[in-house]
Tab-separated table of C-alpha atoms in Angstrom:
chain	number	residue	atom	x	y	z
T	1	MET	CA	-23.884	-0.099	27.427
T	2	ALA	CA	-21.679	-2.450	25.430
T	3	GLU	CA	-18.246	-0.879	25.157
T	4	HIS	CA	-15.991	-3.724	24.105
T	5	GLY	CA	-15.836	-6.581	21.632
T	6	ASN	CA	-17.757	-6.472	18.388
T	7	GLU	CA	-21.093	-5.277	19.761
T	8	ARG	CA	-22.477	-1.916	18.762
T	9	SER	CA	-22.130	0.757	21.428
T	10	GLY	CA	-25.702	1.541	22.471
T	11	SER	CA	-24.789	5.002	23.715
T	12	ASP	CA	-25.814	8.016	21.676
T	13	GLN	CA	-23.980	10.216	24.197
T	14	LEU	CA	-20.411	9.634	23.044
T	15	MET	CA	-19.942	13.281	22.108
T	16	GLU	CA	-20.635	14.245	25.708
T	17	GLU	CA	-17.756	11.965	26.698
T	18	VAL	CA	-15.547	13.541	24.038
T	19	VAL	CA	-16.068	17.117	25.297
T	20	ALA	CA	-15.969	16.188	29.008
T	21	ARG	CA	-13.557	18.400	30.920
T	22	GLU	CA	-11.216	15.606	32.058
T	23	ASN	CA	-11.036	14.121	28.564
T	24	MET	CA	-10.290	17.478	26.935
T	25	TRP	CA	-7.558	18.283	29.469
T	26	ALA	CA	-5.941	14.911	28.764
T	27	ALA	CA	-6.180	15.577	25.008
T	28	LEU	CA	-4.636	19.021	25.414
T	29	ARG	CA	-1.697	17.579	27.377
T	30	ARG	CA	-1.105	14.967	24.659
T	31	VAL	CA	-1.224	17.520	21.826
T	32	LYS	CA	1.251	19.736	23.702
T	33	ARG	CA	3.550	16.777	24.316
T	34	ASN	CA	3.444	15.703	20.667
T	35	LYS	CA	4.158	19.270	19.496
T	36	GLY	CA	4.044	19.240	15.695
T	37	SER	CA	3.784	21.990	13.114
T	38	SER	CA	0.908	24.354	12.401
T	39	GLY	CA	-2.033	23.682	10.126
T	40	ILE	CA	-3.421	26.023	7.470
T	41	ASP	CA	-4.399	28.672	10.057
T	42	GLY	CA	-0.831	29.065	11.330
T	43	MET	CA	-1.778	28.521	14.981
T	44	THR	CA	1.000	26.884	17.006
T	45	VAL	CA	0.672	24.397	19.846
T	46	GLU	CA	1.853	27.110	22.246
T	47	GLN	CA	-1.004	29.382	21.148
T	48	LEU	CA	-3.683	26.716	21.563
T	49	ALA	CA	-4.393	26.938	25.315
T	50	PRO	CA	-4.734	30.765	25.387
T	51	TYR	CA	-7.029	30.613	22.356
T	52	LEU	CA	-9.278	27.986	23.948
T	53	LYS	CA	-9.944	30.201	26.992
T	54	THR	CA	-12.331	32.268	24.906
T	55	ALA	CA	-13.087	30.028	21.917
T	56	TRP	CA	-13.783	26.685	23.602
T	57	PRO	CA	-17.416	27.350	24.734
T	58	GLY	CA	-18.435	28.032	21.132
T	59	ILE	CA	-16.515	25.033	19.755
T	60	ARG	CA	-18.009	22.794	22.446
T	61	GLU	CA	-21.513	23.953	21.592
T	62	GLN	CA	-20.944	23.181	17.894
T	63	LEU	CA	-19.603	19.706	18.709
T	64	LEU	CA	-22.614	18.897	20.893
T	65	ALA	CA	-24.989	20.221	18.242
T	66	GLY	CA	-23.261	18.174	15.532
T	67	THR	CA	-22.458	21.252	13.437
T	68	TYR	CA	-18.695	21.612	13.935
T	69	GLN	CA	-16.877	21.895	10.603
T	70	PRO	CA	-13.163	20.897	10.511
T	71	GLN	CA	-10.723	22.962	8.496
T	72	ALA	CA	-8.776	21.624	5.533
T	73	VAL	CA	-5.454	19.927	6.257
T	74	ARG	CA	-2.088	21.281	5.125
T	75	ARG	CA	-0.209	19.035	2.721
T	76	HIS	CA	3.308	18.172	3.824
T	77	GLU	CA	5.657	15.798	2.034
T	78	ILE	CA	8.411	13.746	3.649
T	79	PRO	CA	10.821	11.364	1.874
T	80	LYS	CA	10.079	7.646	2.148
T	81	LYS	CA	12.889	5.234	3.006
T	82	SER	CA	12.019	3.222	-0.085
T	83	GLY	CA	12.163	6.300	-2.318
T	84	GLY	CA	9.566	8.806	-3.384
T	85	MET	CA	7.573	11.089	-1.114
T	86	ARG	CA	4.969	10.336	1.552
T	87	GLN	CA	1.989	12.688	1.617
T	88	LEU	CA	1.001	13.897	5.088
T	89	GLY	CA	-2.052	15.958	5.928
T	90	ILE	CA	-1.415	18.255	8.902
T	91	PRO	CA	-4.658	19.306	10.664
T	92	THR	CA	-4.892	22.570	12.569
T	93	VAL	CA	-3.986	22.273	16.242
T	94	ILE	CA	-7.657	22.718	17.162
T	95	ASP	CA	-8.642	19.791	14.950
T	96	ARG	CA	-5.736	17.757	16.335
T	97	LEU	CA	-7.106	18.441	19.822
T	98	ILE	CA	-10.626	17.328	18.881
T	99	GLN	CA	-9.349	14.233	17.082
T	100	GLN	CA	-7.220	13.323	20.094
T	101	ALA	CA	-10.226	13.722	22.396
T	102	MET	CA	-12.265	11.459	20.089
T	103	LEU	CA	-9.448	8.908	19.962
T	104	GLN	CA	-9.369	8.701	23.774
T	105	VAL	CA	-13.067	7.848	23.837
T	106	LEU	CA	-13.177	5.519	20.822
T	107	GLN	CA	-9.936	3.548	21.250
T	108	PRO	CA	-10.989	1.808	24.497
T	109	ARG	CA	-14.185	0.710	22.732
T	110	PHE	CA	-12.552	-0.659	19.598
T	111	ASP	CA	-9.126	-1.894	20.672
T	112	PRO	CA	-10.126	-4.896	22.833
T	113	GLY	CA	-11.919	-6.393	19.840
T	114	PHE	CA	-9.000	-6.080	17.429
T	115	SER	CA	-6.976	-9.095	16.372
T	116	GLU	CA	-4.130	-10.332	18.552
T	117	HIS	CA	-2.023	-10.327	15.385
T	118	SER	CA	-2.414	-6.544	14.889
T	119	TYR	CA	0.412	-4.498	16.418
T	120	GLY	CA	0.365	-1.015	14.893
T	121	PHE	CA	-0.837	2.067	16.809
T	122	ARG	CA	-2.316	0.133	19.694
T	123	PRO	CA	-1.754	0.690	23.430
T	124	GLY	CA	0.912	-1.610	24.837
T	125	ARG	CA	1.919	-2.920	21.394
T	126	GLY	CA	4.511	-1.906	18.860
T	127	ALA	CA	6.748	-2.805	15.950
T	128	HIS	CA	9.058	-4.947	18.109
T	129	ASP	CA	6.142	-7.174	19.081
T	130	ALA	CA	5.299	-7.699	15.402
T	131	VAL	CA	8.934	-8.489	14.554
T	132	ARG	CA	9.236	-10.973	17.437
T	133	ALA	CA	6.029	-12.687	16.295
T	134	ALA	CA	7.445	-13.025	12.770
T	135	GLN	CA	10.708	-14.415	14.162
T	136	LYS	CA	8.748	-16.995	16.188
T	137	TYR	CA	6.727	-18.145	13.157
T	138	ILE	CA	9.887	-18.656	11.095
T	139	GLN	CA	11.583	-20.476	13.976
T	140	GLU	CA	8.585	-22.846	14.060
T	141	GLY	CA	9.272	-23.835	10.446
T	142	ARG	CA	7.068	-21.422	8.474
T	143	ARG	CA	9.808	-20.414	6.076
T	144	ILE	CA	7.622	-18.986	3.293
T	145	VAL	CA	6.207	-15.499	3.773
T	146	VAL	CA	3.301	-13.826	2.010
T	147	ASP	CA	4.605	-10.255	2.124
T	148	VAL	CA	1.769	-7.804	1.367
T	149	ASP	CA	2.166	-4.097	0.695
T	150	LEU	CA	-1.037	-2.126	0.081
T	151	GLU	CA	-0.916	0.416	-2.710
T	152	LYS	CA	-1.141	3.961	-1.278
T	153	PHE	CA	-3.279	2.660	1.565
T	154	PHE	CA	-3.949	5.900	3.445
T	155	ASP	CA	-4.753	7.677	0.170
T	156	ARG	CA	-7.116	4.921	-1.015
T	157	VAL	CA	-9.341	4.314	2.018
T	158	ASN	CA	-12.929	4.277	0.755
T	159	HIS	CA	-15.016	6.579	2.938
T	160	ASP	CA	-18.290	4.700	2.504
T	161	VAL	CA	-16.732	1.333	3.356
T	162	LEU	CA	-15.018	2.767	6.449
T	163	MET	CA	-18.118	4.612	7.649
T	164	GLY	CA	-20.122	1.415	7.233
T	165	ARG	CA	-17.716	-0.386	9.574
T	166	LEU	CA	-17.858	2.464	12.098
T	167	ALA	CA	-21.663	2.691	12.007
T	168	LYS	CA	-21.855	-0.936	13.179
T	169	ARG	CA	-20.128	0.077	16.419
T	170	ILE	CA	-21.045	3.734	17.034
T	171	ALA	CA	-24.608	4.851	17.758
T	172	ASP	CA	-23.928	8.591	18.243
T	173	LYS	CA	-24.669	10.168	14.852
T	174	ARG	CA	-22.802	13.344	15.852
T	175	VAL	CA	-19.580	11.369	16.245
T	176	LEU	CA	-20.158	9.560	12.952
T	177	GLY	CA	-20.920	12.843	11.203
T	178	LEU	CA	-17.784	14.484	12.559
T	179	ILE	CA	-15.607	11.569	11.461
T	180	ARG	CA	-17.155	11.783	7.989
T	181	ARG	CA	-16.396	15.522	7.857
T	182	TYR	CA	-12.810	14.877	8.910
T	183	LEU	CA	-12.496	12.344	6.104
T	184	ASN	CA	-13.987	14.786	3.616
T	185	ALA	CA	-12.006	17.837	4.762
T	186	GLY	CA	-10.016	19.142	1.816
T	187	VAL	CA	-6.274	19.486	1.413
T	188	MET	CA	-4.653	22.906	1.081
T	189	VAL	CA	-2.151	22.860	-1.792
T	190	ASN	CA	-0.457	26.106	-2.880
T	191	GLY	CA	-3.186	28.162	-1.248
T	192	VAL	CA	-6.046	26.264	-2.914
T	193	VAL	CA	-8.267	23.746	-1.091
T	194	GLN	CA	-8.664	20.504	-3.030
T	195	GLU	CA	-11.667	18.331	-2.197
T	196	ARG	CA	-11.074	14.713	-1.176
T	197	SER	CA	-13.450	11.817	-1.833
T	198	GLU	CA	-11.238	9.000	-0.522
T	199	GLY	CA	-8.330	8.497	1.847
T	200	THR	CA	-7.633	9.288	5.469
T	201	PRO	CA	-4.661	11.671	5.642
T	202	GLN	CA	-1.659	10.595	7.665
T	203	GLY	CA	-0.910	13.237	10.237
T	204	GLY	CA	-4.060	13.327	12.360
T	205	PRO	CA	-4.381	11.445	15.692
T	206	LEU	CA	-7.512	9.594	14.538
T	207	SER	CA	-6.153	8.146	11.264
T	208	PRO	CA	-4.312	5.121	12.742
T	209	LEU	CA	-7.425	3.964	14.626
T	210	LEU	CA	-9.549	4.320	11.484
T	211	ALA	CA	-6.999	2.249	9.569
T	212	ASN	CA	-7.156	-0.507	12.172
T	213	VAL	CA	-10.975	-0.471	12.111
T	214	LEU	CA	-10.947	-1.015	8.355
T	215	LEU	CA	-8.203	-3.660	8.218
T	216	ASP	CA	-9.461	-5.635	11.206
T	217	GLU	CA	-11.917	-7.400	8.894
T	218	VAL	CA	-9.025	-8.981	6.977
T	219	ASP	CA	-7.267	-9.836	10.247
T	220	LYS	CA	-10.348	-11.678	11.507
T	221	GLU	CA	-10.632	-13.679	8.304
T	222	LEU	CA	-6.959	-14.700	8.517
T	223	GLU	CA	-7.536	-15.740	12.143
T	224	LYS	CA	-10.610	-17.742	11.134
T	225	ARG	CA	-8.499	-19.648	8.625
T	226	GLY	CA	-5.841	-20.372	11.268
T	227	HIS	CA	-2.994	-18.435	9.650
T	228	ALA	CA	0.152	-17.246	11.434
T	229	PHE	CA	0.549	-13.573	10.599
T	230	ALA	CA	1.608	-10.184	11.890
T	231	ARG	CA	0.205	-6.830	10.778
T	232	TYR	CA	1.593	-3.403	11.584
T	233	ALA	CA	-0.575	-0.656	10.047
T	234	ASP	CA	-0.762	-1.525	6.332
T	235	ASP	CA	2.208	-3.950	6.421
T	236	CYS	CA	1.008	-7.557	6.711
T	237	ASN	CA	3.131	-10.717	6.588
T	238	VAL	CA	1.574	-14.196	6.614
T	239	TYR	CA	3.905	-17.162	7.330
T	240	VAL	CA	3.244	-20.595	5.815
T	241	ARG	CA	5.144	-23.841	5.254
T	242	SER	CA	5.045	-24.114	1.456
T	243	ARG	CA	5.073	-21.872	-1.590
T	244	ARG	CA	1.832	-23.426	-2.829
T	245	ALA	CA	0.098	-22.493	0.430
T	246	GLY	CA	1.579	-19.002	0.119
T	247	GLU	CA	0.156	-18.524	-3.361
T	248	ARG	CA	-3.291	-19.575	-2.120
T	249	VAL	CA	-3.066	-17.079	0.749
T	250	MET	CA	-2.009	-14.289	-1.611
T	251	GLN	CA	-5.009	-14.953	-3.869
T	252	GLY	CA	-7.285	-14.897	-0.847
T	253	LEU	CA	-5.825	-11.598	0.350
T	254	ARG	CA	-6.355	-10.026	-3.052
T	255	ARG	CA	-10.054	-10.868	-2.786
T	256	LEU	CA	-10.350	-9.710	0.829
T	257	TYR	CA	-8.676	-6.353	0.182
T	258	ALA	CA	-10.693	-5.870	-3.012
T	259	GLY	CA	-13.822	-6.187	-0.849
T	260	LEU	CA	-12.571	-3.146	1.060
T	261	ARG	CA	-11.834	-1.315	-2.219
T	262	LEU	CA	-8.096	-1.639	-1.582
T	263	ARG	CA	-5.369	-2.913	-3.910
T	264	ILE	CA	-2.179	-4.852	-3.290
T	265	ASN	CA	0.978	-3.275	-4.683
T	266	GLU	CA	2.117	-6.150	-6.895
T	267	THR	CA	5.630	-4.771	-7.419
T	268	LYS	CA	6.382	-4.683	-3.682
T	269	SER	CA	4.391	-7.739	-2.605
T	270	ALA	CA	5.530	-11.325	-3.072
T	271	VAL	CA	5.435	-14.914	-1.888
T	272	GLY	CA	9.003	-15.875	-1.067
T	273	ASN	CA	11.587	-17.325	1.276
T	274	ALA	CA	11.438	-15.480	4.597
T	275	LYS	CA	15.249	-15.127	4.537
T	276	MET	CA	14.981	-12.991	1.404
T	277	ARG	CA	12.262	-10.631	2.650
T	278	THR	CA	12.212	-7.985	5.357
T	279	PHE	CA	9.571	-6.803	7.814
T	280	LEU	CA	9.519	-3.371	9.462
T	281	GLY	CA	13.201	-2.819	8.712
T	282	TYR	CA	14.332	-6.222	9.979
T	283	GLY	CA	15.569	-9.285	8.105
T	284	ILE	CA	16.599	-12.705	9.403
T	285	TRP	CA	19.664	-14.935	9.343
T	286	ARG	CA	20.387	-18.316	10.879
T	287	ARG	CA	22.940	-19.164	13.531
T	288	ARG	CA	22.990	-22.955	13.510
T	289	ARG	CA	19.281	-23.751	13.966
T	290	GLU	CA	18.298	-20.485	15.591
T	291	VAL	CA	16.563	-17.690	13.661
T	292	MET	CA	18.310	-14.368	14.372
T	293	LEU	CA	17.343	-10.835	13.409
T	294	ARG	CA	19.416	-8.415	11.342
T	295	VAL	CA	18.965	-4.853	10.065
T	296	ASP	CA	17.674	-4.542	6.511
T	297	PRO	CA	20.540	-3.217	4.303
T	298	LYS	CA	18.137	-0.531	3.037
T	299	ALA	CA	17.664	0.663	6.616
T	300	ILE	CA	21.449	0.785	7.083
T	301	ALA	CA	21.829	2.756	3.851
T	302	ALA	CA	19.152	5.218	4.986
T	303	MET	CA	20.886	5.595	8.352
T	304	LYS	CA	24.245	6.290	6.684
T	305	ASP	CA	22.622	8.903	4.454
T	306	ARG	CA	21.245	10.650	7.538
T	307	VAL	CA	24.609	10.501	9.328
T	308	ARG	CA	26.267	11.990	6.232
T	309	GLU	CA	23.797	14.884	6.377
T	310	ILE	CA	24.441	15.510	10.069
T	311	THR	CA	28.251	15.290	9.757
T	312	ALA	CA	28.570	17.071	6.397
T	313	ARG	CA	31.734	19.181	6.464
T	314	SER	CA	29.966	21.934	4.488
T	315	ARG	CA	27.297	22.579	7.145
T	316	GLY	CA	29.434	24.879	9.239
T	317	TRP	CA	28.042	23.577	12.533
T	318	SER	CA	30.132	23.411	15.701
T	319	MET	CA	31.254	19.974	16.854
T	320	LYS	CA	29.028	20.324	19.926
T	321	ALA	CA	25.938	20.962	17.782
T	322	VAL	CA	26.774	18.103	15.417
T	323	VAL	CA	27.311	15.659	18.275
T	324	GLY	CA	24.037	16.753	19.896
T	325	GLU	CA	22.004	16.062	16.757
T	326	LEU	CA	23.914	12.883	15.966
T	327	ARG	CA	23.475	11.556	19.501
T	328	ALA	CA	19.698	12.068	19.426
T	329	TYR	CA	19.420	10.293	16.064
T	330	LEU	CA	21.685	7.351	16.933
T	331	ILE	CA	19.988	6.705	20.281
T	332	GLY	CA	16.616	6.453	18.526
T	333	TRP	CA	18.020	4.279	15.735
T	334	LYS	CA	19.774	1.961	18.193
T	335	GLN	CA	16.632	1.662	20.290
T	336	TYR	CA	14.529	0.647	17.285
T	337	PHE	CA	17.053	-1.921	15.996
T	338	ARG	CA	18.026	-3.299	19.397
T	339	LEU	CA	16.515	-6.687	18.501
T	340	ALA	CA	19.112	-7.264	15.777
T	341	TYR	CA	22.050	-9.520	16.594
T	342	THR	CA	24.802	-8.430	14.194
T	343	PRO	CA	27.654	-7.153	16.385
T	344	ARG	CA	30.178	-7.018	13.523
T	345	VAL	CA	27.873	-4.800	11.433
T	346	PHE	CA	27.349	-2.462	14.381
T	347	ARG	CA	31.086	-2.291	15.113
T	348	ASN	CA	31.788	-1.386	11.484
T	349	LEU	CA	29.155	1.352	11.634
T	350	ASP	CA	30.673	2.706	14.857
T	351	GLY	CA	34.081	2.923	13.171
T	352	TRP	CA	32.629	4.608	10.077
T	353	ILE	CA	30.758	7.214	12.153
T	354	ARG	CA	33.892	8.104	14.110
T	355	ARG	CA	35.951	8.462	10.925
T	356	ARG	CA	33.418	10.994	9.692
T	357	LEU	CA	33.647	12.869	12.975
T	358	ARG	CA	37.444	12.909	12.809
T	359	ALA	CA	37.301	14.293	9.271
T	360	LEU	CA	34.829	16.940	10.446
T	361	GLN	CA	37.118	17.934	13.314
T	362	LEU	CA	40.057	18.315	10.904
T	363	LYS	CA	37.859	20.468	8.673
T	364	HIS	CA	37.110	22.739	11.644
T	365	TRP	CA	40.818	23.152	12.370
T	366	LYS	CA	41.498	23.836	8.653
T	367	ARG	CA	45.278	24.194	8.896
T	368	GLY	CA	48.174	22.358	10.473
T	369	ARG	CA	49.104	24.937	13.117
T	370	PRO	CA	45.641	25.137	14.786
T	371	ALA	CA	45.347	21.343	14.567
T	372	TYR	CA	48.731	20.879	16.287
T	373	ARG	CA	47.814	23.382	19.010
T	374	GLU	CA	44.382	21.838	19.750
T	375	LEU	CA	45.728	18.287	19.764
T	376	ARG	CA	48.422	19.217	22.253
T	377	LYS	CA	45.707	20.764	24.470
T	378	LEU	CA	43.947	17.407	24.362
T	379	GLY	CA	47.086	15.713	25.641
T	380	VAL	CA	48.150	14.152	22.332
T	381	SER	CA	51.883	13.545	22.002
T	382	ASP	CA	54.079	15.904	19.991
T	383	PHE	CA	54.767	13.168	17.410
T	384	TRP	CA	51.145	12.365	16.617
T	385	SER	CA	50.109	16.007	16.745
T	386	ARG	CA	52.718	16.768	14.102
T	387	MET	CA	51.702	13.771	11.998
T	388	VAL	CA	48.078	14.915	11.898
T	389	ALA	CA	49.020	18.561	11.298
T	390	SER	CA	51.305	17.691	8.387
T	391	SER	CA	48.578	15.730	6.535
T	392	ILE	CA	45.491	17.740	7.459
T	393	GLN	CA	44.623	18.561	3.832
T	394	ARG	CA	43.966	14.864	3.191
T	395	MET	CA	41.163	14.918	5.714
T	396	TYR	CA	39.369	11.625	5.227
T	397	TRP	CA	42.624	9.684	4.736
T	398	THR	CA	44.084	11.276	7.863
T	399	ALA	CA	40.847	10.545	9.756
T	400	HIS	CA	41.417	6.869	8.982
T	401	THR	CA	45.128	6.846	9.887
T	402	HIS	CA	46.963	9.401	12.052
T	403	ALA	CA	43.839	11.001	13.538
T	404	GLN	CA	42.605	7.580	14.610
T	405	VAL	CA	45.476	7.537	17.070
T	406	ALA	CA	45.324	11.223	17.980
T	407	LEU	CA	41.508	11.212	18.362
T	408	PRO	CA	40.661	7.690	19.565
T	409	ASP	CA	37.168	6.381	20.177
T	410	ARG	CA	37.284	7.389	23.834
T	411	HIS	CA	37.546	11.028	22.734
T	412	PHE	CA	34.131	10.773	21.091
T	413	ASP	CA	32.809	8.744	24.017
T	414	GLN	CA	33.609	11.743	26.206
T	415	LEU	CA	31.762	14.028	23.776
T	416	GLY	CA	28.661	11.830	24.154
T	417	VAL	CA	28.607	9.903	20.856
T	418	PRO	CA	26.836	6.579	21.577
T	419	HIS	CA	28.051	3.191	20.368
T	420	LEU	CA	25.761	1.012	18.263
T	421	ALA	CA	27.662	-2.175	19.090
T	422	PRO	CA	26.821	-3.679	22.514
């Protein structure tokens, strides 16, 4: 049985592998670990295991017979960093379990044959690898980037084109039929199920693999032509040495994506100087002859908006609760942008975050007398305690002046607020 590369899998017993006990237990552990909200049936992740004790034999029989029918997904919108809303489709936890079990069987068959330049949603690869590859290409002198953004990619995936690509590699018609039914499963909107003839909804475990299967054809063509590129999901950047070469590549990509019934978003895509474009939240700058990474200003603006939400003085949260949420967010943000070398930017952000926390603490104290009392408990001198107490109504100004002495950075270090600057 051929399981890797571009050969078709000769096995028509893939569904047996999907429903195998060990595979299903592994899928159940992953679904529990990922948590997530309920689908249209309201079942929670915590309720899944007890439900399966009685329901699984029947579901398993339907899967093996090729008659299992997925439920519609629940529409859920989340704001995009670039503005607007991203449409997610949340499957029921049962369908998430089945998709995860299918992913565990299909990914090892497809992944080894994917392009080395593809980094999104693949084992052992991630966004940092894509960013480092882009940095390397620019360092080598490819200073023009063909920056491609696909227009509503996950909403525009053509089912027939995708199924054609899958049928070349999967012999088990039950697996193909189930994937087709997942693609066709409707979307519940305001209590009404809307049918879907295209798109693979973001939110299910299988969608990223299906996206890579479809886009791998373009990756292989770029490889064949010897291009230096990095793709993460539907974000693809090709690096060349001249604008003329970039324009030729862009025209070629338009044709390649059109063959997959996909369109390039012309307003967000461009051929331009790599210094002026960003990739996965990162931009570049030069230190002498070395190409360094920085955080995209849009990503910084989005981070500051989130910090403002967490530290809003109108929320009424305790300082402990605010610090807990802020800590979790900043640790994740710092981890993602750890490749950036912009210490001054990070120091400025650290100072701004602590000013907001000082202003929040003054808001909690409300009046001068409680502020004086609490500052003295913290070991602050009588002079500075009085200075803060006397100007507490000017909270943000005081947070930037007197309170900066009374509540220094080490105070917030002790509370557990992480630093962004190294």
